[in-house]
CSV table of C-alpha atoms in Angstrom, one decimal:
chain,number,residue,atom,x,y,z
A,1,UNK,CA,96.3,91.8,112.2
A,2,UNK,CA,92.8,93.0,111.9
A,3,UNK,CA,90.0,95.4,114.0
A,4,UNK,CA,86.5,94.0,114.7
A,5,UNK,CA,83.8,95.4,116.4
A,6,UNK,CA,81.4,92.7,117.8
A,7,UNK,CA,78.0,93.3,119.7
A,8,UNK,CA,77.9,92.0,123.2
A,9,UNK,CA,73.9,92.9,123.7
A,10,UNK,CA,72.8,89.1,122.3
A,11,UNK,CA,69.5,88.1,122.1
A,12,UNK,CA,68.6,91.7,123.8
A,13,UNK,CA,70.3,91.4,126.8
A,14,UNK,CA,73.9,93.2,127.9
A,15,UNK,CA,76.7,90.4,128.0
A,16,UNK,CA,79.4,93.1,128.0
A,17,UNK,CA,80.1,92.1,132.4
A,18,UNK,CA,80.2,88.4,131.0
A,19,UNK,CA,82.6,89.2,127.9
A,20,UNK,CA,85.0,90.9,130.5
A,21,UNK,CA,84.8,89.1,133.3
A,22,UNK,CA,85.0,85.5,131.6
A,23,UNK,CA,87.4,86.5,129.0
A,24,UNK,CA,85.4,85.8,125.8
A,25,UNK,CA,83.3,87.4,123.1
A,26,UNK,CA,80.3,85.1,121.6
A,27,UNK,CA,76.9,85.3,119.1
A,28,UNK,CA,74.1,83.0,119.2
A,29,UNK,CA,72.7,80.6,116.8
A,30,UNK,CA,73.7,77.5,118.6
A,31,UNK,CA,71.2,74.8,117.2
A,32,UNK,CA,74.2,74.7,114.0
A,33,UNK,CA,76.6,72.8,116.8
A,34,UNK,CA,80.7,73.5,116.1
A,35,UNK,CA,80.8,75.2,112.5
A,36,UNK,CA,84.3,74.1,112.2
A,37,UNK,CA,83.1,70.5,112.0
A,38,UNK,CA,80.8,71.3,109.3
A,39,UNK,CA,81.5,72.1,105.6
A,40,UNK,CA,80.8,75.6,105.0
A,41,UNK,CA,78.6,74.9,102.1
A,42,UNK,CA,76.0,73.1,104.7
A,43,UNK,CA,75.8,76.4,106.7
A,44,UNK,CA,72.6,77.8,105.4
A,45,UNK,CA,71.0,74.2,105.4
A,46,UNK,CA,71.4,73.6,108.9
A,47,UNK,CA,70.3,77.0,110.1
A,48,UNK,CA,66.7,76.4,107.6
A,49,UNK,CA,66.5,73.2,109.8
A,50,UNK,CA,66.9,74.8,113.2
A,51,UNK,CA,65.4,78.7,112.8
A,52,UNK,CA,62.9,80.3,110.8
A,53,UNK,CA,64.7,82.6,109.1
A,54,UNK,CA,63.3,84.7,106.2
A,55,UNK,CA,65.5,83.9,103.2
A,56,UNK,CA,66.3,87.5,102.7
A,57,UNK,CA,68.1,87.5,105.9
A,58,UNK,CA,70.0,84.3,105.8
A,59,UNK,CA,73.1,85.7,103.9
A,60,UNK,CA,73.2,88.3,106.5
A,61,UNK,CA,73.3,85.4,109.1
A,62,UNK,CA,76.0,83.3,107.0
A,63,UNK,CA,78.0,86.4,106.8
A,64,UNK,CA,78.3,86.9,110.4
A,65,UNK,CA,78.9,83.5,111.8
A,66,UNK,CA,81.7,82.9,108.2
A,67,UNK,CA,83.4,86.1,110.0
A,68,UNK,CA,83.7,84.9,113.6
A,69,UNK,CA,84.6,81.5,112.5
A,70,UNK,CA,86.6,81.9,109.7
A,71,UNK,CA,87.6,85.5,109.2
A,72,UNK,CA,88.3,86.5,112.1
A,73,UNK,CA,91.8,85.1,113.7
A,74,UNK,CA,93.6,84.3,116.5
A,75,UNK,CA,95.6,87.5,117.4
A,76,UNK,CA,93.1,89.7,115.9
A,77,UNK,CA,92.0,92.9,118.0
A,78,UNK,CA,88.3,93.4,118.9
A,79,UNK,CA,86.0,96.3,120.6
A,80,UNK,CA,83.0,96.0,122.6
A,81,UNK,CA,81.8,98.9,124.5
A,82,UNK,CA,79.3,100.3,127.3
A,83,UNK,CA,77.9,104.2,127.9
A,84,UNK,CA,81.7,104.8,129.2
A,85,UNK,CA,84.4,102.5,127.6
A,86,UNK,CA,85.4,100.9,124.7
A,87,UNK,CA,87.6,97.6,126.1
A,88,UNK,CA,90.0,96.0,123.5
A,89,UNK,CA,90.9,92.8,123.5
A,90,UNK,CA,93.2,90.1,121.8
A,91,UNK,CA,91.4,87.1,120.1
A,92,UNK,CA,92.0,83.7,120.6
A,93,UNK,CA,90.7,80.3,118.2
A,94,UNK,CA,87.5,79.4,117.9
A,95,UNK,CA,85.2,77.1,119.5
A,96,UNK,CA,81.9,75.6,120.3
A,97,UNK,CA,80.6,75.7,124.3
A,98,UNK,CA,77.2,73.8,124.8
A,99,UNK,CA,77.5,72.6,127.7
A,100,UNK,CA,75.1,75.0,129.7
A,101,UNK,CA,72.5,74.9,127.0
A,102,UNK,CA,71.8,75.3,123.5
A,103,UNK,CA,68.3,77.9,124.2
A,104,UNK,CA,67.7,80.4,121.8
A,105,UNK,CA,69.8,82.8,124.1
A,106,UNK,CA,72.6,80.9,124.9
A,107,UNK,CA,75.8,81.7,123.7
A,108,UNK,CA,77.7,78.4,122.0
A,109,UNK,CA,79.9,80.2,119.7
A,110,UNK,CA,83.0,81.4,121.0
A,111,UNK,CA,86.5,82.9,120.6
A,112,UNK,CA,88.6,83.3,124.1
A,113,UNK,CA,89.9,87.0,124.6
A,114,UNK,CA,92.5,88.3,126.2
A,115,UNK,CA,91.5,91.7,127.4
A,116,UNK,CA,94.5,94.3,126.9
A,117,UNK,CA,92.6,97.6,128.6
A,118,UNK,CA,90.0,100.2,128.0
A,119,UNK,CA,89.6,104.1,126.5
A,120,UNK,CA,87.4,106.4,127.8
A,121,UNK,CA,84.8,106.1,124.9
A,122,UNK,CA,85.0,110.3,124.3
A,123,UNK,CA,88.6,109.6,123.4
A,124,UNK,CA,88.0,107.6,120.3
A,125,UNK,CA,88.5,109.1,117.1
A,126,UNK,CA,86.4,109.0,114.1
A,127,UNK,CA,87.2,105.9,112.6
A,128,UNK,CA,86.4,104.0,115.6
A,129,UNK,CA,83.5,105.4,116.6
A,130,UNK,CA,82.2,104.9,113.1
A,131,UNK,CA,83.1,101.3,114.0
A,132,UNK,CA,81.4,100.8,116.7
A,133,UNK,CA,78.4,102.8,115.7
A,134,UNK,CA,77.9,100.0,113.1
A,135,UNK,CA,73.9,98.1,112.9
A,136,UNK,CA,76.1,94.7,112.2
A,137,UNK,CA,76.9,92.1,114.9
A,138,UNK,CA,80.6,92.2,113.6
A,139,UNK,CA,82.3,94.5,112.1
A,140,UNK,CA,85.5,94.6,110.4
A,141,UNK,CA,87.9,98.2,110.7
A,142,UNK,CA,88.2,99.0,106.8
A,143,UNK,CA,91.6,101.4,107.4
A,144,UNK,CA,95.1,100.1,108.6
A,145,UNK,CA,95.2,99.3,112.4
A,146,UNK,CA,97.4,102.0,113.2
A,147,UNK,CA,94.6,104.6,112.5
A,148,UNK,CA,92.5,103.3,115.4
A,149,UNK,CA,95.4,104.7,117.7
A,150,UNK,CA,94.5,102.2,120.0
A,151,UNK,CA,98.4,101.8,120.7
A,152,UNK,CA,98.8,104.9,123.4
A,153,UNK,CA,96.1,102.8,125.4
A,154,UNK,CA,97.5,99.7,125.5
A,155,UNK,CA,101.1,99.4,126.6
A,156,UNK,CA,100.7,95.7,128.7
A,157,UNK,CA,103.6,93.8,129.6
A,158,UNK,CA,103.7,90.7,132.4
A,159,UNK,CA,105.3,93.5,134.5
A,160,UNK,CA,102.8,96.3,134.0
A,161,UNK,CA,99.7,93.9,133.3
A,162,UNK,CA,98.3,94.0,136.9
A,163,UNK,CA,98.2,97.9,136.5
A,164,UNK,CA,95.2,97.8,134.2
A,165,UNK,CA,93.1,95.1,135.8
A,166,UNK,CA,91.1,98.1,137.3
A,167,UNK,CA,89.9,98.4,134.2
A,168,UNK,CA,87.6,95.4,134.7
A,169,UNK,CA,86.4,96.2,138.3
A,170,UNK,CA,89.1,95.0,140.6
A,171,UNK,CA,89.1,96.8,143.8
A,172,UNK,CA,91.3,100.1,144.9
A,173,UNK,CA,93.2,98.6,147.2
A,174,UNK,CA,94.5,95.8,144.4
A,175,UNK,CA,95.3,98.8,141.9
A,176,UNK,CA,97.4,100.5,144.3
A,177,UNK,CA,99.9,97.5,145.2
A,178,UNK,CA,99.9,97.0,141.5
A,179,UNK,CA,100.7,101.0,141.4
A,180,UNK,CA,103.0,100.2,144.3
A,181,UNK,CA,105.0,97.5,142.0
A,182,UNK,CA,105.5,99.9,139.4
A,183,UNK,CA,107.1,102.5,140.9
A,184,UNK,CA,109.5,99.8,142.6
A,185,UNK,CA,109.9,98.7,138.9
A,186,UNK,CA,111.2,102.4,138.2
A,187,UNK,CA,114.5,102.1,140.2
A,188,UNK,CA,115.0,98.6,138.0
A,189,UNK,CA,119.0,98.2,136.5
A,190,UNK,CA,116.8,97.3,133.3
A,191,UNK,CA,116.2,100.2,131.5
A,192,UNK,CA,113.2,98.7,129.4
A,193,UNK,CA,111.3,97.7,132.6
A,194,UNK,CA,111.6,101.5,133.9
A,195,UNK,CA,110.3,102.8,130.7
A,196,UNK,CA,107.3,100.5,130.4
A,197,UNK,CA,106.7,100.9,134.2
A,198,UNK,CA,106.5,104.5,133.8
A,199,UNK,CA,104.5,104.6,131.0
A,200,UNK,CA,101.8,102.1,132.6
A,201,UNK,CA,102.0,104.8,135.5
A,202,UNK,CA,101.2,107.7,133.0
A,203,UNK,CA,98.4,105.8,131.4
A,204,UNK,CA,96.8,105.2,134.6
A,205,UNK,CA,97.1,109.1,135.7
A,206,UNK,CA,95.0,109.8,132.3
A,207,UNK,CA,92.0,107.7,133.4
């Protein structure tokens, strides 16, 4: 399993609400139509056909879209952030979406995401932040994935998932009958429910 950091400000505007709230992370470029139905060695070809790229730049540009197509796999991990959080998610396949548009600023390529929570962006060590801090659309984490210690912030189960939906804006009242299933999930005969109940409850006391 690998760590990427992708960009969600595309064509200079802020997708990070769309990313979240429609479950996916995207770049542009979608004038190539679905890369997976075209041999990688036409890449560069069909991008000189549809943008006026400067030839010094176009290995920069095969780069990024061989990463999110090929590189990058379903089950991966991937950051985006804002001025508070950094949100992690879970990656899904591939895939090609034109069917608002295909403008200069719409957003064809695609991997689904399954959002698994959020850190306080202060809390991030080093590594990460270096990550993130990155001039490159995507970036991959060069160290093993434990050294992101993402892991403290992530504890989601289909028991304790509902917990950490604030994360991504739902209301107070919501997060407190999801607080109000966990601590009914405490008294549970099943020992590993109480322990991952309690520590979704402990996570949400640190935010």
């Amino acid at each position: 399993m690998n760590l990427f950091y992708i960009q969600s400000t595309v064509q200079g505007t802020d997708r990070t609400a769309a990313f979240l709230e429609d479950n996916f992370i995207g770049i542009d470029w979608p004038a190539t139509g679905d890369l997976e139905q075209l041999p990688a060695e036409e890449w560069k070809e069909q991008i000189r056909q549809h943008y006026a790229i400067p030839e010094s730049e176009l290995s920069g540009v095969i780069a990024t879209l061989q990463t999110f197509v090929n590189i990058m796999q379903d089950g991966d991990h991937v950051l985006i952030y804002d001025d508070e959080w950094v949100y992690v998610g879970d990656v899904g396949d591939y895939f090609y979406d034109d069917s608002v548009s295909t403008g200069e600023d719409s957003i064809c390529h695609r991997r689904g995401v399954t959002w698994l929570g959020r850190i306080p962006l202060r809390e991030i060590n080093d590594k990460v932040r270096a990550l993130i801090s990155s001039a490159s659309i995507i970036s991959t984490f060069e160290y093993p994935l434990s050294q992101a210690q993402l892991d403290p912030w992530l504890s989601r189960t289909p028991e304790t998932e509902t917990a950490v939906q604030h994360s991504f804006g739902v209301d107070d009242g919501t997060v407190q009958e999801a607080l109000d299933v966990l601590k009914n999930a405490l008294q549970s005969e099943d020992e590993e429910l109480r322990i991952r109940a309690a520590t979704a409850i402990l996570q949400y006391a640190k935010k």
